[in-house]
Short mmCIF file of C-alpha atoms in Angstrom, two decimals:
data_model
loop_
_atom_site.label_atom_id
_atom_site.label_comp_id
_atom_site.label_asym_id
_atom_site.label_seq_id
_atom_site.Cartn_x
_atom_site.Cartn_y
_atom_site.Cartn_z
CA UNK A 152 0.00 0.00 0.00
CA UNK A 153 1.27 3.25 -0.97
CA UNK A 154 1.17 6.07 1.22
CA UNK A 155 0.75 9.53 0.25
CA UNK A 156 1.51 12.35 2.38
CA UNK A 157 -0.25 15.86 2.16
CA UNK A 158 1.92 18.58 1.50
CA UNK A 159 1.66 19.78 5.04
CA UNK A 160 3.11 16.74 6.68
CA UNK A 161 5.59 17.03 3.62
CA UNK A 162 6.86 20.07 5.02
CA UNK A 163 6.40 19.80 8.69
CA UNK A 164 8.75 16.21 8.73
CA UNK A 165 11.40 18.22 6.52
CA UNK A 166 11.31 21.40 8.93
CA UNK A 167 11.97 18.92 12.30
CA UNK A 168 14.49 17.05 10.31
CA UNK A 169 16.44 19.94 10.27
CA UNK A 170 15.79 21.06 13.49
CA UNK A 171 17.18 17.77 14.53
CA UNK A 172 20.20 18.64 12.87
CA UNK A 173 20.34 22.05 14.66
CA UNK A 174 19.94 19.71 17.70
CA UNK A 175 22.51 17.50 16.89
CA UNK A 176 24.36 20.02 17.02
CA UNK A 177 23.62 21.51 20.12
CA UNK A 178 24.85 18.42 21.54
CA UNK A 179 28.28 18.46 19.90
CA UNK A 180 28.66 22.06 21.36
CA UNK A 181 27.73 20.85 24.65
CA UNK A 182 30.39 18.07 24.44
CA UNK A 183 32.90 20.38 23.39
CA UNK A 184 32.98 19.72 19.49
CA UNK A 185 33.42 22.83 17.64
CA UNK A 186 31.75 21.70 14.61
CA UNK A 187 28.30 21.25 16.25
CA UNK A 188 27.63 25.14 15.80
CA UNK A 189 28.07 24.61 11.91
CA UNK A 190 24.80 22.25 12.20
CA UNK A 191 23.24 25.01 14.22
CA UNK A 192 23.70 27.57 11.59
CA UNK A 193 22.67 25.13 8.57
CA UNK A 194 19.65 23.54 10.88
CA UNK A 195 17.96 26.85 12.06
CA UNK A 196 17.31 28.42 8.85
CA UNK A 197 16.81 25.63 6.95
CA UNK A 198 14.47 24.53 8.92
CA UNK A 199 12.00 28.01 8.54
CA UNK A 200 12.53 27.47 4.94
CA UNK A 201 11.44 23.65 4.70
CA UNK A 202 8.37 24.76 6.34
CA UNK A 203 7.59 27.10 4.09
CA UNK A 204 8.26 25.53 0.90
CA UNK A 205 9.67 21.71 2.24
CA UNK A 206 6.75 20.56 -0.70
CA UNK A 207 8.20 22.38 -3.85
CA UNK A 208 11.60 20.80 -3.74
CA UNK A 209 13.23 21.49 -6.97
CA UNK A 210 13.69 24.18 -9.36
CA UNK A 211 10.91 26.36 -8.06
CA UNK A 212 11.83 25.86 -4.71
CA UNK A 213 13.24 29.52 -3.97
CA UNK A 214 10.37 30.98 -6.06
CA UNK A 215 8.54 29.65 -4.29
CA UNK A 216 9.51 30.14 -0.52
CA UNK A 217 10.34 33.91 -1.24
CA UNK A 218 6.02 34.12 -2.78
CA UNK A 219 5.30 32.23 0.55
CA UNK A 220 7.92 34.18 3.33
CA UNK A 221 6.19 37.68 1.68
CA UNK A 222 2.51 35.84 1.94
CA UNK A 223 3.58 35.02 6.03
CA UNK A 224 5.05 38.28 6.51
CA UNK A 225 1.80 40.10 5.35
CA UNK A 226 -0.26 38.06 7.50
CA UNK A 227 1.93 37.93 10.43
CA UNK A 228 0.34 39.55 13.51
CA UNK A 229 1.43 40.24 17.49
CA UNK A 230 0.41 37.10 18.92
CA UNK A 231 2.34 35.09 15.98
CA UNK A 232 5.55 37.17 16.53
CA UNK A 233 5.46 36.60 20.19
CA UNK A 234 4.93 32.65 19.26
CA UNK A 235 7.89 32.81 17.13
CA UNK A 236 9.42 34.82 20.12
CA UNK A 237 8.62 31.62 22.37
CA UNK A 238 10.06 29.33 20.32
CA UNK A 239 13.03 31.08 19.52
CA UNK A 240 13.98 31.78 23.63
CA UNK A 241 13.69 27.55 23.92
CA UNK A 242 16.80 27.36 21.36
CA UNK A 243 19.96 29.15 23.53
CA UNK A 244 18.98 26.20 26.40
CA UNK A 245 21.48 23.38 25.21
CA UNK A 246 24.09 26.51 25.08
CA UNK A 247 23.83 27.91 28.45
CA UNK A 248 21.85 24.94 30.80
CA UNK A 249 23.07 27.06 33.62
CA UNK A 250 19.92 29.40 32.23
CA UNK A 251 17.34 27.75 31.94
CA UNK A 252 15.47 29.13 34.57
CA UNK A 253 15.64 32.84 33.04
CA UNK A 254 15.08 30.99 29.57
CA UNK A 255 12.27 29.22 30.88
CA UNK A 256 10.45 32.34 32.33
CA UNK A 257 10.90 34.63 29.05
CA UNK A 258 9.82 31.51 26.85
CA UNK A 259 6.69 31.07 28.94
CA UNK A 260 6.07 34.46 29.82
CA UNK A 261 6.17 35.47 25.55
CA UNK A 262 3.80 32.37 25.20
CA UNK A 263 1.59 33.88 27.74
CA UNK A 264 1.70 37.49 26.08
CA UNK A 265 0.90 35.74 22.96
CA UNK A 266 -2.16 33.80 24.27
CA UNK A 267 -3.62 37.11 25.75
CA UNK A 268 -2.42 38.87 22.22
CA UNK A 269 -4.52 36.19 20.80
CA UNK A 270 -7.35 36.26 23.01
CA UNK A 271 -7.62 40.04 22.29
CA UNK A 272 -7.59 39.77 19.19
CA UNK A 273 -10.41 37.23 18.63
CA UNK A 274 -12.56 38.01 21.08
CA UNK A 275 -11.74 41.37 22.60
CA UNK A 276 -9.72 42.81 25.87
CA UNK A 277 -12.74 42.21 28.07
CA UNK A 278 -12.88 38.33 27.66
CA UNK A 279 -8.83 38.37 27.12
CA UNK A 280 -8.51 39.81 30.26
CA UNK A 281 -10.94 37.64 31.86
CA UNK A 282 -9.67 34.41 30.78
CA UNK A 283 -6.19 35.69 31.89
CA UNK A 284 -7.15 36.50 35.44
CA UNK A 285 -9.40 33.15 35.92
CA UNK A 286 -6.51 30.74 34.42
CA UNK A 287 -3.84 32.58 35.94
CA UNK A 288 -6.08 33.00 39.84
CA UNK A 289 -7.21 29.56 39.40
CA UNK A 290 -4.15 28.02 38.33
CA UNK A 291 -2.14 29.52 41.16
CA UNK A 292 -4.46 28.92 43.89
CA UNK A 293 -4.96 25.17 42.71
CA UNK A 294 -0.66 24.99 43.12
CA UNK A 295 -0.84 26.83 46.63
CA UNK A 296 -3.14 24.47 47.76
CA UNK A 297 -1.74 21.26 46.06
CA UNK A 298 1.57 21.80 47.45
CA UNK A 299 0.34 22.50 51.19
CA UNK A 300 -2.44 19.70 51.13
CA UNK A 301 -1.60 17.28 48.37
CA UNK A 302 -5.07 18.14 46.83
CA UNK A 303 -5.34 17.88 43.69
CA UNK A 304 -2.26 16.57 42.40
CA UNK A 305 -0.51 14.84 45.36
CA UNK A 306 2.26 15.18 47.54
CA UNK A 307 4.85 17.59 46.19
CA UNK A 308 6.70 20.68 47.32
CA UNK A 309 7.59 24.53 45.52
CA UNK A 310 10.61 24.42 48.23
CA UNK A 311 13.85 25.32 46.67
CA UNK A 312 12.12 26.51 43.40
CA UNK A 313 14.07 29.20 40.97
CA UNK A 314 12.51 32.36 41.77
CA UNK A 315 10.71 34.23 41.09
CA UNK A 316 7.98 33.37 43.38
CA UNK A 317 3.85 34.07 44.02
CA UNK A 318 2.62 33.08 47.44
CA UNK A 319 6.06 30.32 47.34
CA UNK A 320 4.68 29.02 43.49
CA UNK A 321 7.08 29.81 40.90
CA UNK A 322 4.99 32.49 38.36
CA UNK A 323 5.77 30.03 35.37
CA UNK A 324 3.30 27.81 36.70
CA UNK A 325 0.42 30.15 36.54
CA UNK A 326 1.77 31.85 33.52
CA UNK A 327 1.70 28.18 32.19
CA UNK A 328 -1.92 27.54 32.89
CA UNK A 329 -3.40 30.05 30.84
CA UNK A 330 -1.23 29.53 27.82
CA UNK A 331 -1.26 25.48 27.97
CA UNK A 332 -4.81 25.81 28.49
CA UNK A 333 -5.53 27.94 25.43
CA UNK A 334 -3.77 25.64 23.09
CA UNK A 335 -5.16 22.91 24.15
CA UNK A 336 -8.72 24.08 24.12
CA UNK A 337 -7.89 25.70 20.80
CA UNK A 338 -6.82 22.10 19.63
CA UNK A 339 -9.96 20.28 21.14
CA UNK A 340 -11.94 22.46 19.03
CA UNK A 341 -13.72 23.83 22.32
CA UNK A 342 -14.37 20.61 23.91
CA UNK A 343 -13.44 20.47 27.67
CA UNK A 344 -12.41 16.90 28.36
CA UNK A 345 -10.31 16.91 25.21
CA UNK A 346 -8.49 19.81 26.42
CA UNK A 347 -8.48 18.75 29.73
CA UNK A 348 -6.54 15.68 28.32
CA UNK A 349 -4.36 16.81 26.10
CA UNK A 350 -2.78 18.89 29.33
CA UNK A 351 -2.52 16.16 30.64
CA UNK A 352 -0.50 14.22 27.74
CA UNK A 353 1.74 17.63 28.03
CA UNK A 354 2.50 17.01 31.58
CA UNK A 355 3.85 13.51 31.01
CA UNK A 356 7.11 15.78 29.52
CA UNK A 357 6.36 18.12 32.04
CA UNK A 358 7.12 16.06 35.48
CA UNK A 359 10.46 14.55 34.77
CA UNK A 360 11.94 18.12 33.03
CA UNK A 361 11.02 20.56 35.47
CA UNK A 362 11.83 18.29 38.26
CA UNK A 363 15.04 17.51 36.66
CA UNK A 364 15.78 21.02 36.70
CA UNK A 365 14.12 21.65 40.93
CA UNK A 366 11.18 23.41 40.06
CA UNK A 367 9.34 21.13 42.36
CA UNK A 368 10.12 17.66 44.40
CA UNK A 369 8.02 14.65 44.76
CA UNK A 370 7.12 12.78 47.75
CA UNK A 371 3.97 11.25 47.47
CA UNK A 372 4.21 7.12 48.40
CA UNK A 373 2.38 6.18 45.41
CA UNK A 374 4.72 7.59 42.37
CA UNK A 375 3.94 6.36 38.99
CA UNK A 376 5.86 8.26 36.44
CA UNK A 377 8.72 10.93 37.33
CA UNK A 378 7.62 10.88 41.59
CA UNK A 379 4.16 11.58 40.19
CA UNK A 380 0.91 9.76 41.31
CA UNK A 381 -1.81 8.47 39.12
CA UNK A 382 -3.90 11.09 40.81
CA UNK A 383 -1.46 14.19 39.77
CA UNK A 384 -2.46 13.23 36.18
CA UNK A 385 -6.28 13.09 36.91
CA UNK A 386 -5.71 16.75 38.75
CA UNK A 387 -4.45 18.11 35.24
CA UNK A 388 -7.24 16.63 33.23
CA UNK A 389 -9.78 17.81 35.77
CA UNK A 390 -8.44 22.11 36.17
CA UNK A 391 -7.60 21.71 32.99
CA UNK A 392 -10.90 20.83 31.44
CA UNK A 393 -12.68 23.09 33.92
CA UNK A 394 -10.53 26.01 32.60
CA UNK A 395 -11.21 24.95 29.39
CA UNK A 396 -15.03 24.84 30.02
CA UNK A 397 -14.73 28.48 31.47
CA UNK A 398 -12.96 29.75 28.12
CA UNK A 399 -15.75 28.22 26.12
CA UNK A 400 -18.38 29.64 27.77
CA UNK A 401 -15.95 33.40 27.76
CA UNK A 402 -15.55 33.28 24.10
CA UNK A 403 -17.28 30.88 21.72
CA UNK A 404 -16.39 32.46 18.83
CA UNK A 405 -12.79 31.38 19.32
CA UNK A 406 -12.86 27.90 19.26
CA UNK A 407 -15.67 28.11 16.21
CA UNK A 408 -18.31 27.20 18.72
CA UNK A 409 -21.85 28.13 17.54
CA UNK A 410 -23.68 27.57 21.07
CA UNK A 411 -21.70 28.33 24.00
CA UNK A 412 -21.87 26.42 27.39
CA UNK A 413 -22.52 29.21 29.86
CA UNK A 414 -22.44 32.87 29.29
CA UNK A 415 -20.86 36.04 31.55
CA UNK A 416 -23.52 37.91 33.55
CA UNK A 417 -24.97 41.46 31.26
CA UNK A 418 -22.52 40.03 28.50
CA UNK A 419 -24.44 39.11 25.52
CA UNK A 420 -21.83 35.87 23.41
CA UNK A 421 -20.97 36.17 20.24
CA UNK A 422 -20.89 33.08 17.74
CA UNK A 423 -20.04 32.98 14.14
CA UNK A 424 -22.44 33.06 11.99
CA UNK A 425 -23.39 30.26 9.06
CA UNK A 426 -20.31 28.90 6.91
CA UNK A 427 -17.92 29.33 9.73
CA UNK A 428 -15.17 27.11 10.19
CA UNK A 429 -12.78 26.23 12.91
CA UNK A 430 -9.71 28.19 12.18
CA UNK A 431 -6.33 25.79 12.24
CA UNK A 432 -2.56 26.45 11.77
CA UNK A 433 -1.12 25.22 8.56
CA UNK A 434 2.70 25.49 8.57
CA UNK A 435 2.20 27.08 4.99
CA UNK A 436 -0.15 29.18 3.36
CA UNK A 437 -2.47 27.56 0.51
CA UNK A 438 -4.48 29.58 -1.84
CA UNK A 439 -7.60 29.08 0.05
CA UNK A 440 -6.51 29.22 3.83
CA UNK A 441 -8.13 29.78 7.42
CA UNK A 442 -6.56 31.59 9.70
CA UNK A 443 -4.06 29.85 11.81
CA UNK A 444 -4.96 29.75 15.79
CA UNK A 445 -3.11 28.89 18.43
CA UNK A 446 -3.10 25.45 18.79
CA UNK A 447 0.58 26.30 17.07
CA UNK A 448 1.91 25.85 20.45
CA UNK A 449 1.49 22.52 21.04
CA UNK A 450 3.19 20.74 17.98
CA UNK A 451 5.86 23.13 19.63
CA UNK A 452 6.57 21.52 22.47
CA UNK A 453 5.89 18.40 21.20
CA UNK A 454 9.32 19.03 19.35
CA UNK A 455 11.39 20.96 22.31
CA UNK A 456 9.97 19.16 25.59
CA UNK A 457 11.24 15.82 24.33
CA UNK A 458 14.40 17.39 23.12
CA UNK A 459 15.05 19.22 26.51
CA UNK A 460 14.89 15.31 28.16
CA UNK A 461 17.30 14.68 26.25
CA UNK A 462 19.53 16.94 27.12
CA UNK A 463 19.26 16.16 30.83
CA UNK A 464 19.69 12.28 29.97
CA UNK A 465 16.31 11.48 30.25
CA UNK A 466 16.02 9.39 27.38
CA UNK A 467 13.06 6.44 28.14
CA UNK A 468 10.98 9.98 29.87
CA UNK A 469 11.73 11.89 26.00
CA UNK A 470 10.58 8.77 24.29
CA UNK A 471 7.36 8.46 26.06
CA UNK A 472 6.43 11.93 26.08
CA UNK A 473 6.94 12.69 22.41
CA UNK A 474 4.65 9.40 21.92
CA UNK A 475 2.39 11.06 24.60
CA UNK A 476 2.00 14.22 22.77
CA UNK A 477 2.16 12.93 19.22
CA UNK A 478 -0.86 10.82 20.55
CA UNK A 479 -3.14 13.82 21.91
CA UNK A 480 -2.51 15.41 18.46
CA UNK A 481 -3.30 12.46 16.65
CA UNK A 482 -6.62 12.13 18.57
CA UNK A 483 -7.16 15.66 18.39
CA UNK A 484 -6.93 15.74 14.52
CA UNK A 485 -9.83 12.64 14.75
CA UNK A 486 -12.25 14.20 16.89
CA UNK A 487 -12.49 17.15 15.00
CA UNK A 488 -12.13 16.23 11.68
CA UNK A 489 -16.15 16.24 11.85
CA UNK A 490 -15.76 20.30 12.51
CA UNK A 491 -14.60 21.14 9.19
#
C-alpha cells in the first residue's frame, strides 16, 4: 500500500528534520565539538525554509519560498511574533543549561503574552482579560493548595524553586496555565475533556523536566511516572478541562463554537455566523486558507519538551512523552475532523 503524504506533513517532517540537525548540534557544542555550531547555523534556517516551501523541492523551490515568506510576513500579527518569540527563547537552552530558569520564564512568559495577544484579538480585551485573570487566579491557587495539602495533584513541594515566586509558586506555573490551556482548548476544538486531556499528555514531559531542573520535588508514596501519582495526572485533566469549560463559555467564537456552554452575567456571546469554520494552523499558506490559531503551540513543544529530556539524559521519559503528545494530536486531529 502506498502512502501519500499531504503537503503539510511534507513540510512539517522536513522542517523537524532539520531542526534535529540544529539539535545535533547543540549536543556536539555541549560536548565540546566545535563543529556542532556549523549544524546550528545550517539547521535553524533551513528549517523556517522547509516549512515554508519543504513541498516544492526542486527548481521552483526559492520561487517559491520567497512568494510564501512575503505571503507570512503580510499576515503575520502580534500574537504570531510573540509565538515565534517563544520558540526562539527555547533554542539558547542546550548553550547555556546554567539558564534555563531565566530561559524558561521569558519563553513562557512570551507564550503567555501571545495567548492574551490572541485572546484580544479574537474576542476582545474584556474576555482576554478575563480568561487571563481566571486561568492565571485559578491556576495559582490550585498549586498553593496542592503543594500544602496534596489536593489535587498529590504530595509535592515549591521548596527550593528558581525564583521568582507568588505566594512560594514559581509564576511560570500560573503563567503556564493560561497559555497550555488555550492551546489545548484551541486544539480540542472547544471541547473540555479533550483539552483537559491533552494537558494532561503535556504534563507527562512536564514532570520529569522541570523536576530535573528543581522546580518542584516529589514525595507522594504512590509515584507512577517521574515521583508523580496516578492522581497528579487526573488533577491536570480535571483544572484543565474546567478552565477549558470556562474559556468556552468566555468566548465561543474562538474555538468556532456556535452555542456556547454558559455565558458572563450582562454580557451578551458572540458566535459565528453560518459557513464558519474552525480556524487551524497550517505550517504554509495555501491559496484558500483559514486563519491559523493557536493550537501552534502545542506541535511546539511536542518538538522541544522531548528534546530538553534529552539533554538532561532522560532518554526512556523523551521517548514516552513525544509518543504522549504525538498521541493527543493524533486524537485531536480525529475528533475534530467532523468540525470542518
Amino acid at each position: 500500500m502506498r502512502v501519500t503524504l499531504s503537503p503539510t506533513a511534507r513540510r512539517a517532517g522536513l522542517a523537524f528534520a532539520a531542526l534535529g540537525v540544529a539539535f545535533l548540534g547543540a549536543l556536539l557544542v555541549m560536548a565540546g565539538q566545535a563543529a556542532g555550531w556549523a549544524l546550528i547555523t545550517l539547521g535553524l534556517p533551513l528549517s523556517g525554509a522547509l516549512a515554508l516551501a519543504g513541498d516544492t523541492l526542486g527548481r521552483r523551490f526559492p520561487e517559491v519560498l520567497g512568494a510564501r515568506g512575503a505571503a507570512l510576513l503580510a499576515r503575520t500579527r502580534p500574537w504570531m511574533a510573540l509565538v515565534a518569540l517563544y520558540a526562539l527563547l527555547k533554542i539558547p537552552v542546550p548553550l547555556w543549561p546554567a539558564g534555563f530558569p531565566v530561559l524558561g520564564l521569558a519563553s513562557t512568559g512570551a507564550l503567555c503574552a501571545a495567548a492574551l495577544a490572541f485572546m484580544w484579538e479574537r474576542a476582545g480585551w474584556v474576555r482576554a482579560l478575563v480568561t487571563l485573570v481566571v486561568s492565571f487566579g485559578a491556576g495559582l491557587a490550585a498549586e498553593v493548595l496542592g503543594s500544602r495539602t496534596g489536593v489535587p495533584f498529590g504530595q509535592y513541594s515549591y521548596a527550593g524553586a528558581p525564583a521568582p515566586l507568588l505566594l512560594g509558586v514559581p509564576v511560570i506555573v500560573p503563567l503556564g496555565w493560561f497559555a497550555l490551556t488555550l492551546t489545548a482548548t484551541c486544539l480540542s476544538g472547544g471541547r473540555p475533556w479533550l483539552a483537559g486531556l491533552l494537558m494532561m499528555l503535556w504534563d507527562v514531559g512536564l514532570e520529569p523536566l522541570m523536576t530535573a531542573q528543581g522546580y518542584w520535588a516529589w514525595r507522594d508514596p504512590l509515584p507512577v511516572w517521574a515521583g508523580a501519582p496516578l492522581q497528579n495526572f487526573l488533577g491536570w485533566w480535571a483544572v484543565g478541562s474546567g478552565l477549558a469549560w470556562v474559556f468556552t463559555g468566555v468566548a465561543p467564537q474562538v474555538f468556532g463554537l456556535r452555542r456556547p456552554s454558559w455565558t458572563l452575567p450582562l454580557v451578551r456571546p458572540t458566535v459565528p455566523g453560518p459557513g464558519s469554520a474552525v480556524p487551524f494552523l497550517s505550517l504554509l499558506p495555501a491559496d484558500r486558507r483559514p486563519e491559523p490559531d493557536f493550537r501552534v503551540a502545542y506541535p511546539v513543544e511536542a518538538f522541544f519538551l522531548p528534546g530538553g529530556l534529552v539533554l538532561v539524559g532522560r532518554y526512556a521519559e523523551a521517548a514516552v512523552t513525544l509518543a504522549a503528545m504525538a498521541l493527543g494530536l493524533w486524537l485531536a486531529g480525529r475528533v475534530t475532523r467532523r468540525d470542518c
